[in-house]
PDB file of C-alpha atoms in Angstrom:
ATOM      1  CA  GLU F   1      -3.341 -20.829  -1.565  1.00 71.00           C
ATOM      2  CA  ALA F   2      -0.008 -19.283  -2.555  1.00 82.00           C
ATOM      3  CA  GLU F   3       2.126 -18.036   0.312  1.00 93.00           C
ATOM      4  CA  VAL F   4       5.354 -16.168   0.899  1.00 97.00           C
ATOM      5  CA  ALA F   5       7.959 -18.519   2.351  1.00 97.00           C
ATOM      6  CA  GLN F   6      10.679 -17.420   4.772  1.00 98.00           C
ATOM      7  CA  SER F   7      13.440 -19.266   6.557  1.00 97.00           C
ATOM      8  CA  PRO F   8      14.564 -19.700   9.194  1.00 97.00           C
ATOM      9  CA  ARG F   9      11.613 -18.862  11.464  1.00 97.00           C
ATOM     10  CA  TYR F  10      13.905 -18.230  14.411  1.00 97.00           C
ATOM     11  CA  LYS F  11      17.593 -17.355  14.621  1.00 97.00           C
ATOM     12  CA  ILE F  12      19.797 -16.766  17.631  1.00 97.00           C
ATOM     13  CA  THR F  13      23.259 -15.445  16.937  1.00 97.00           C
ATOM     14  CA  GLU F  14      26.066 -13.787  18.820  1.00 97.00           C
ATOM     15  CA  LYS F  15      27.016 -10.207  18.091  1.00 96.00           C
ATOM     16  CA  SER F  16      29.668  -9.770  15.411  1.00 96.00           C
ATOM     17  CA  GLN F  17      28.525 -12.957  13.654  1.00 97.00           C
ATOM     18  CA  ALA F  18      26.996 -13.064  10.181  1.00 97.00           C
ATOM     19  CA  VAL F  19      23.360 -14.032   9.638  1.00 98.00           C
ATOM     20  CA  ALA F  20      21.249 -14.547   6.519  1.00 98.00           C
ATOM     21  CA  PHE F  21      17.527 -14.753   5.852  1.00 98.00           C
ATOM     22  CA  TRP F  22      15.808 -16.217   2.813  1.00 98.00           C
ATOM     23  CA  CYS F  23      12.499 -15.331   1.177  1.00 98.00           C
ATOM     24  CA  ASP F  24      10.537 -16.911  -1.676  1.00 97.00           C
ATOM     25  CA  PRO F  25       7.684 -14.628  -2.829  1.00 96.00           C
ATOM     26  CA  ILE F  26       4.359 -15.621  -4.332  1.00 94.00           C
ATOM     27  CA  SER F  27       4.865 -16.772  -7.905  1.00 92.00           C
ATOM     28  CA  GLY F  28       4.383 -13.944 -10.379  1.00 88.00           C
ATOM     29  CA  HIS F  29       4.856 -11.144  -7.856  1.00 90.00           C
ATOM     30  CA  ALA F  30       7.471  -8.839  -9.284  1.00 88.00           C
ATOM     31  CA  THR F  31       7.808  -6.635  -6.197  1.00 89.00           C
ATOM     32  CA  LEU F  32       9.530  -7.934  -3.091  1.00 93.00           C
ATOM     33  CA  TYR F  33      10.001  -6.107   0.214  1.00 94.00           C
ATOM     34  CA  TRP F  34      12.136  -6.677   3.309  1.00 97.00           C
ATOM     35  CA  TYR F  35      10.902  -5.071   6.517  1.00 97.00           C
ATOM     36  CA  ARG F  36      12.206  -4.896  10.064  1.00 97.00           C
ATOM     37  CA  GLN F  37       9.674  -4.804  12.872  1.00 97.00           C
ATOM     38  CA  ILE F  38      10.605  -3.960  16.428  1.00 95.00           C
ATOM     39  CA  LEU F  39       8.200  -5.140  19.121  1.00 90.00           C
ATOM     40  CA  GLY F  40       5.408  -2.612  19.577  1.00 86.00           C
ATOM     41  CA  GLN F  41       6.019  -0.856  16.268  1.00 92.00           C
ATOM     42  CA  GLY F  42       4.877  -1.181  12.681  1.00 94.00           C
ATOM     43  CA  PRO F  43       7.060  -2.679   9.939  1.00 95.00           C
ATOM     44  CA  GLU F  44       9.859  -0.427   8.658  1.00 94.00           C
ATOM     45  CA  LEU F  45      10.903  -0.866   5.027  1.00 93.00           C
ATOM     46  CA  LEU F  46      14.542  -1.875   4.598  1.00 96.00           C
ATOM     47  CA  VAL F  47      14.672  -2.613   0.876  1.00 95.00           C
ATOM     48  CA  GLN F  48      12.283  -2.962  -2.065  1.00 92.00           C
ATOM     49  CA  PHE F  49      12.965  -4.872  -5.278  1.00 92.00           C
ATOM     50  CA  GLN F  50      11.198  -4.654  -8.594  1.00 88.00           C
ATOM     51  CA  ASP F  51      12.244  -7.873 -10.316  1.00 90.00           C
ATOM     52  CA  GLU F  52      16.003  -8.020  -9.680  1.00 91.00           C
ATOM     53  CA  SER F  53      16.491  -4.258  -9.310  1.00 91.00           C
ATOM     54  CA  VAL F  54      16.573  -2.316  -6.059  1.00 92.00           C
ATOM     55  CA  VAL F  55      13.853   0.347  -6.083  1.00 88.00           C
ATOM     56  CA  ASP F  56      14.348   1.703  -2.562  1.00 89.00           C
ATOM     57  CA  ASP F  57      17.048   0.939  -0.009  1.00 93.00           C
ATOM     58  CA  SER F  58      17.157   4.338   1.669  1.00 91.00           C
ATOM     59  CA  GLN F  59      16.581   2.867   5.146  1.00 92.00           C
ATOM     60  CA  LEU F  60      18.973  -0.072   4.752  1.00 95.00           C
ATOM     61  CA  PRO F  61      22.096   0.258   6.971  1.00 94.00           C
ATOM     62  CA  LYS F  62      24.450  -0.453   4.133  1.00 93.00           C
ATOM     63  CA  ASP F  63      27.556  -0.733   6.284  1.00 95.00           C
ATOM     64  CA  ARG F  64      26.285  -4.038   7.663  1.00 97.00           C
ATOM     65  CA  PHE F  65      23.166  -5.050   5.713  1.00 97.00           C
ATOM     66  CA  SER F  66      22.987  -6.344   2.155  1.00 97.00           C
ATOM     67  CA  ALA F  67      20.155  -7.744   0.050  1.00 97.00           C
ATOM     68  CA  GLU F  68      20.027  -9.444  -3.288  1.00 96.00           C
ATOM     69  CA  ARG F  69      17.459 -10.907  -5.659  1.00 95.00           C
ATOM     70  CA  LEU F  70      19.693 -12.217  -8.398  1.00 85.00           C
ATOM     71  CA  LYS F  71      17.154 -13.899 -10.691  1.00 87.00           C
ATOM     72  CA  GLY F  72      14.209 -11.728  -9.746  1.00 84.00           C
ATOM     73  CA  VAL F  73      12.549 -14.505  -7.777  1.00 91.00           C
ATOM     74  CA  ASP F  74      13.789 -15.427  -4.283  1.00 96.00           C
ATOM     75  CA  SER F  75      15.829 -13.066  -2.148  1.00 97.00           C
ATOM     76  CA  THR F  76      18.415 -13.089   0.627  1.00 98.00           C
ATOM     77  CA  LEU F  77      18.976 -10.471   3.335  1.00 98.00           C
ATOM     78  CA  LYS F  78      22.315 -10.572   5.132  1.00 98.00           C
ATOM     79  CA  ILE F  79      23.644  -8.872   8.243  1.00 98.00           C
ATOM     80  CA  GLN F  80      27.384  -8.817   8.914  1.00 97.00           C
ATOM     81  CA  PRO F  81      28.347  -8.199  11.639  1.00 97.00           C
ATOM     82  CA  ALA F  82      25.190  -8.494  13.729  1.00 97.00           C
ATOM     83  CA  GLU F  83      24.714  -6.042  16.597  1.00 97.00           C
ATOM     84  CA  LEU F  84      22.513  -6.271  19.679  1.00 96.00           C
ATOM     85  CA  GLY F  85      20.201  -3.609  18.242  1.00 95.00           C
ATOM     86  CA  ASP F  86      19.433  -5.820  15.242  1.00 97.00           C
ATOM     87  CA  SER F  87      17.218  -8.060  17.370  1.00 97.00           C
ATOM     88  CA  ALA F  88      13.799  -7.819  15.721  1.00 97.00           C
ATOM     89  CA  MET F  89      11.335  -9.577  13.416  1.00 97.00           C
ATOM     90  CA  TYR F  90      12.412  -9.535   9.789  1.00 98.00           C
ATOM     91  CA  LEU F  91       9.468  -9.736   7.417  1.00 98.00           C
ATOM     92  CA  CYS F  92       9.394 -10.418   3.699  1.00 97.00           C
ATOM     93  CA  ALA F  93       6.424  -9.417   1.554  1.00 95.00           C
ATOM     94  CA  SER F  94       5.533  -9.521  -2.120  1.00 93.00           C
ATOM     95  CA  SER F  95       2.947  -7.668  -4.144  1.00 89.00           C
ATOM     96  CA  LEU F  96       1.192  -7.450  -7.453  1.00 79.00           C
ATOM     97  CA  ALA F  97       0.140  -3.958  -8.426  1.00 64.00           C
ATOM     98  CA  LEU F  98      -3.602  -3.459  -8.748  1.00 57.00           C
ATOM     99  CA  GLU F  99      -5.488  -0.674 -10.494  1.00 54.00           C
ATOM    100  CA  GLY F 100      -4.158   2.737  -9.677  1.00 53.00           C
ATOM    101  CA  PHE F 101      -1.654   2.702  -6.843  1.00 58.00           C
ATOM    102  CA  ALA F 102      -3.112  -0.009  -4.644  1.00 60.00           C
ATOM    103  CA  TYR F 103      -0.243  -2.283  -3.670  1.00 73.00           C
ATOM    104  CA  GLU F 104      -1.560  -5.140  -1.587  1.00 83.00           C
ATOM    105  CA  GLN F 105       1.309  -6.808   0.184  1.00 90.00           C
ATOM    106  CA  TYR F 106       1.366 -10.449   1.200  1.00 93.00           C
ATOM    107  CA  PHE F 107       3.661 -11.231   4.072  1.00 96.00           C
ATOM    108  CA  GLY F 108       5.605 -14.296   5.054  1.00 97.00           C
ATOM    109  CA  PRO F 109       5.671 -15.588   8.645  1.00 97.00           C
ATOM    110  CA  GLY F 110       8.850 -13.651   9.429  1.00 97.00           C
ATOM    111  CA  THR F 111      12.202 -14.507  10.996  1.00 97.00           C
ATOM    112  CA  ARG F 112      12.611 -13.657  14.668  1.00 97.00           C
ATOM    113  CA  LEU F 113      16.274 -12.672  15.177  1.00 98.00           C
ATOM    114  CA  THR F 114      17.833 -12.535  18.628  1.00 97.00           C
ATOM    115  CA  VAL F 115      21.393 -11.208  18.911  1.00 97.00           C
ATOM    116  CA  THR F 116      23.160 -12.065  22.167  1.00 97.00           C
TER     117      THR F 116
ATOM    118  CA  THR S   1       7.524  12.268   4.510  1.00 60.00           C
ATOM    119  CA  GLN S   2       4.082  10.835   5.135  1.00 61.00           C
ATOM    120  CA  LEU S   3       3.328  10.172   8.791  1.00 81.00           C
ATOM    121  CA  LEU S   4       0.649   7.778   9.997  1.00 90.00           C
ATOM    122  CA  GLU S   5      -0.931   7.938  13.413  1.00 95.00           C
ATOM    123  CA  GLN S   6      -3.016   5.061  14.715  1.00 97.00           C
ATOM    124  CA  SER S   7      -5.200   5.332  17.787  1.00 96.00           C
ATOM    125  CA  PRO S   8      -5.654   4.101  20.349  1.00 97.00           C
ATOM    126  CA  GLN S   9      -2.295   2.396  20.787  1.00 96.00           C
ATOM    127  CA  PHE S  10      -3.807  -0.249  23.084  1.00 97.00           C
ATOM    128  CA  LEU S  11      -7.399  -1.386  23.531  1.00 97.00           C
ATOM    129  CA  SER S  12      -8.699  -4.058  25.896  1.00 97.00           C
ATOM    130  CA  ILE S  13     -12.393  -4.986  25.829  1.00 97.00           C
ATOM    131  CA  GLN S  14     -14.764  -7.774  26.782  1.00 97.00           C
ATOM    132  CA  GLU S  15     -16.164 -10.258  24.311  1.00 97.00           C
ATOM    133  CA  GLY S  16     -19.331  -8.938  22.675  1.00 97.00           C
ATOM    134  CA  GLU S  17     -18.400  -5.250  22.845  1.00 97.00           C
ATOM    135  CA  ASN S  18     -18.042  -2.985  19.822  1.00 98.00           C
ATOM    136  CA  LEU S  19     -14.907  -0.963  19.074  1.00 98.00           C
ATOM    137  CA  THR S  20     -13.436   1.486  16.589  1.00 98.00           C
ATOM    138  CA  VAL S  21      -9.778   2.144  15.800  1.00 98.00           C
ATOM    139  CA  TYR S  22      -8.435   4.974  13.684  1.00 97.00           C
ATOM    140  CA  CYS S  23      -5.726   5.690  11.156  1.00 96.00           C
ATOM    141  CA  ASN S  24      -4.813   9.283  10.285  1.00 95.00           C
ATOM    142  CA  SER S  25      -2.317  10.455   7.685  1.00 90.00           C
ATOM    143  CA  SER S  26      -0.433  13.741   7.560  1.00 86.00           C
ATOM    144  CA  SER S  27      -1.097  13.919   3.814  1.00 86.00           C
ATOM    145  CA  VAL S  28      -3.414  12.582   1.147  1.00 87.00           C
ATOM    146  CA  PHE S  29      -2.916   8.971   0.196  1.00 84.00           C
ATOM    147  CA  SER S  30      -3.708   7.083  -2.995  1.00 82.00           C
ATOM    148  CA  SER S  31      -4.485   3.736  -1.402  1.00 84.00           C
ATOM    149  CA  LEU S  32      -4.811   2.292   2.051  1.00 89.00           C
ATOM    150  CA  GLN S  33      -4.649  -1.213   3.446  1.00 92.00           C
ATOM    151  CA  TRP S  34      -5.625  -2.628   6.833  1.00 96.00           C
ATOM    152  CA  TYR S  35      -3.732  -5.642   8.143  1.00 96.00           C
ATOM    153  CA  ARG S  36      -4.073  -7.838  11.208  1.00 97.00           C
ATOM    154  CA  GLN S  37      -1.018  -9.391  12.818  1.00 97.00           C
ATOM    155  CA  GLU S  38      -0.916 -12.118  15.452  1.00 94.00           C
ATOM    156  CA  PRO S  39       2.095 -12.465  17.773  1.00 90.00           C
ATOM    157  CA  GLY S  40       5.031 -14.132  16.064  1.00 90.00           C
ATOM    158  CA  GLU S  41       3.414 -14.053  12.611  1.00 94.00           C
ATOM    159  CA  GLY S  42       3.430 -11.780   9.589  1.00 96.00           C
ATOM    160  CA  PRO S  43       0.620  -9.271   8.916  1.00 96.00           C
ATOM    161  CA  VAL S  44      -2.393 -10.582   7.016  1.00 96.00           C
ATOM    162  CA  LEU S  45      -4.199  -8.301   4.567  1.00 93.00           C
ATOM    163  CA  LEU S  46      -7.812  -7.505   5.517  1.00 95.00           C
ATOM    164  CA  VAL S  47      -8.872  -4.892   2.976  1.00 93.00           C
ATOM    165  CA  THR S  48      -7.571  -2.372   0.474  1.00 88.00           C
ATOM    166  CA  VAL S  49      -9.223   0.818  -0.769  1.00 85.00           C
ATOM    167  CA  VAL S  50      -8.537   3.407  -3.405  1.00 82.00           C
ATOM    168  CA  THR S  51     -11.747   5.488  -3.383  1.00 86.00           C
ATOM    169  CA  GLY S  52     -12.390   8.337  -0.936  1.00 89.00           C
ATOM    170  CA  GLY S  53     -15.622   7.945   1.051  1.00 92.00           C
ATOM    171  CA  GLU S  54     -15.753   4.215   0.458  1.00 92.00           C
ATOM    172  CA  VAL S  55     -17.226   1.781   3.007  1.00 95.00           C
ATOM    173  CA  LYS S  56     -16.293  -1.890   2.938  1.00 95.00           C
ATOM    174  CA  LYS S  57     -17.623  -4.682   5.129  1.00 95.00           C
ATOM    175  CA  LEU S  58     -15.929  -7.945   5.960  1.00 93.00           C
ATOM    176  CA  LYS S  59     -18.244  -9.997   8.214  1.00 95.00           C
ATOM    177  CA  ARG S  60     -18.193  -8.106  11.544  1.00 97.00           C
ATOM    178  CA  LEU S  61     -15.561  -5.612  10.371  1.00 97.00           C
ATOM    179  CA  THR S  62     -16.539  -2.290   8.746  1.00 97.00           C
ATOM    180  CA  PHE S  63     -13.885  -0.113   7.114  1.00 96.00           C
ATOM    181  CA  GLN S  64     -14.583   3.533   6.383  1.00 94.00           C
ATOM    182  CA  PHE S  65     -12.387   5.856   4.374  1.00 92.00           C
ATOM    183  CA  GLY S  66     -12.502   9.607   4.642  1.00 92.00           C
ATOM    184  CA  ASP S  67     -13.623  11.724   1.713  1.00 90.00           C
ATOM    185  CA  ALA S  68     -10.400  13.714   1.986  1.00 89.00           C
ATOM    186  CA  ARG S  69      -8.350  10.502   1.668  1.00 88.00           C
ATOM    187  CA  LYS S  70      -6.385  11.319   4.827  1.00 91.00           C
ATOM    188  CA  ASP S  71      -8.083   9.096   7.387  1.00 93.00           C
ATOM    189  CA  SER S  72      -9.724   5.744   7.922  1.00 95.00           C
ATOM    190  CA  SER S  73     -11.474   3.785  10.650  1.00 97.00           C
ATOM    191  CA  LEU S  74     -12.053   0.139  11.429  1.00 97.00           C
ATOM    192  CA  HIS S  75     -15.147  -0.793  13.405  1.00 98.00           C
ATOM    193  CA  ILE S  76     -15.609  -4.267  14.867  1.00 97.00           C
ATOM    194  CA  THR S  77     -19.055  -5.378  15.991  1.00 98.00           C
ATOM    195  CA  ALA S  78     -19.482  -7.937  18.766  1.00 97.00           C
ATOM    196  CA  ALA S  79     -15.761  -8.540  19.200  1.00 97.00           C
ATOM    197  CA  GLN S  80     -14.566 -12.100  19.795  1.00 97.00           C
ATOM    198  CA  PRO S  81     -11.336 -13.384  21.404  1.00 96.00           C
ATOM    199  CA  GLY S  82     -10.222 -14.433  17.912  1.00 95.00           C
ATOM    200  CA  ASP S  83     -10.131 -10.747  16.932  1.00 96.00           C
ATOM    201  CA  THR S  84      -7.191 -10.226  19.293  1.00 96.00           C
ATOM    202  CA  GLY S  85      -4.123  -8.941  17.484  1.00 96.00           C
ATOM    203  CA  LEU S  86      -2.240  -5.934  16.161  1.00 97.00           C
ATOM    204  CA  TYR S  87      -4.214  -3.924  13.609  1.00 98.00           C
ATOM    205  CA  LEU S  88      -1.980  -2.046  11.177  1.00 97.00           C
ATOM    206  CA  CYS S  89      -2.848   0.456   8.497  1.00 95.00           C
ATOM    207  CA  ALA S  90      -0.571   1.189   5.558  1.00 93.00           C
ATOM    208  CA  VAL S  91      -0.816   3.933   2.948  1.00 88.00           C
ATOM    209  CA  SER S  92       0.869   4.663  -0.329  1.00 80.00           C
ATOM    210  CA  ASN S  93       0.815   7.805  -2.403  1.00 70.00           C
ATOM    211  CA  THR S  94       3.190   7.006  -5.225  1.00 64.00           C
ATOM    212  CA  ASN S  95       3.210   4.608  -8.130  1.00 59.00           C
ATOM    213  CA  ALA S  96       6.441   3.044  -6.909  1.00 62.00           C
ATOM    214  CA  GLY S  97       4.650   0.550  -4.710  1.00 66.00           C
ATOM    215  CA  LYS S  98       6.082   1.877  -1.464  1.00 76.00           C
ATOM    216  CA  SER S  99       3.846   1.811   1.601  1.00 82.00           C
ATOM    217  CA  THR S 100       4.190   3.461   4.977  1.00 88.00           C
ATOM    218  CA  PHE S 101       2.919   1.556   7.998  1.00 93.00           C
ATOM    219  CA  GLY S 102       1.535   2.942  11.210  1.00 95.00           C
ATOM    220  CA  ASP S 103       2.583   1.516  14.575  1.00 95.00           C
ATOM    221  CA  GLY S 104      -0.777  -0.217  14.958  1.00 97.00           C
ATOM    222  CA  THR S 105      -3.453  -0.713  17.582  1.00 97.00           C
ATOM    223  CA  THR S 106      -3.003  -3.708  19.880  1.00 97.00           C
ATOM    224  CA  LEU S 107      -6.451  -5.163  20.549  1.00 97.00           C
ATOM    225  CA  THR S 108      -7.166  -7.655  23.321  1.00 97.00           C
ATOM    226  CA  VAL S 109     -10.619  -9.218  23.530  1.00 97.00           C
ATOM    227  CA  LYS S 110     -11.220 -10.989  26.835  1.00 97.00           C
ATOM    228  CA  PRO S 111     -13.637 -13.928  26.994  1.00 95.00           C
TER     229      PRO S 111
END
């Protein structure tokens, strides 16, 4: 069964350092999402790609976060510099549009980031 | 901005009991998904719906969707410890593929 791959699974970094996360979506899924999930809350969309283009990055803190999907396949999310408040689970998901507006999203296992 | 409210926030029950959790939207949605998330893992899709009034069953799980397309419920019959997890609903109302997630219901089923 096809899965969304993410790495690393866990990352501990000191504040002010740079950190990067990688995601490989399910083959053929044109839409890719990066979410941030704080413990006890639902996922919050950071950025959405359609192929290599950014569709929505309205909630991405652009002064420190960047995301790219150069060839429209895998993607990288970067934080520089990391702050204590960035500690969270970072989730990647991909989707294939169904009939109408039903967008079923398939999630990777996530990267648990701890900033010390 | 579409707001999603899930209730209850926490639910702790004994094995074998039945339960219902709810998802309510501030506006009409075009599609809705329910996900289940275990600690330290990503959400896993349970069901998706696009038709108001629809009922879908997945083994012991029954999903109901309101006729007005603003609410949904998830009913679990004879809950098992393996049902423990965070149950999330997500709705979308555009053709841009963007979904809004609720904060979920944390379910604990005690053996």
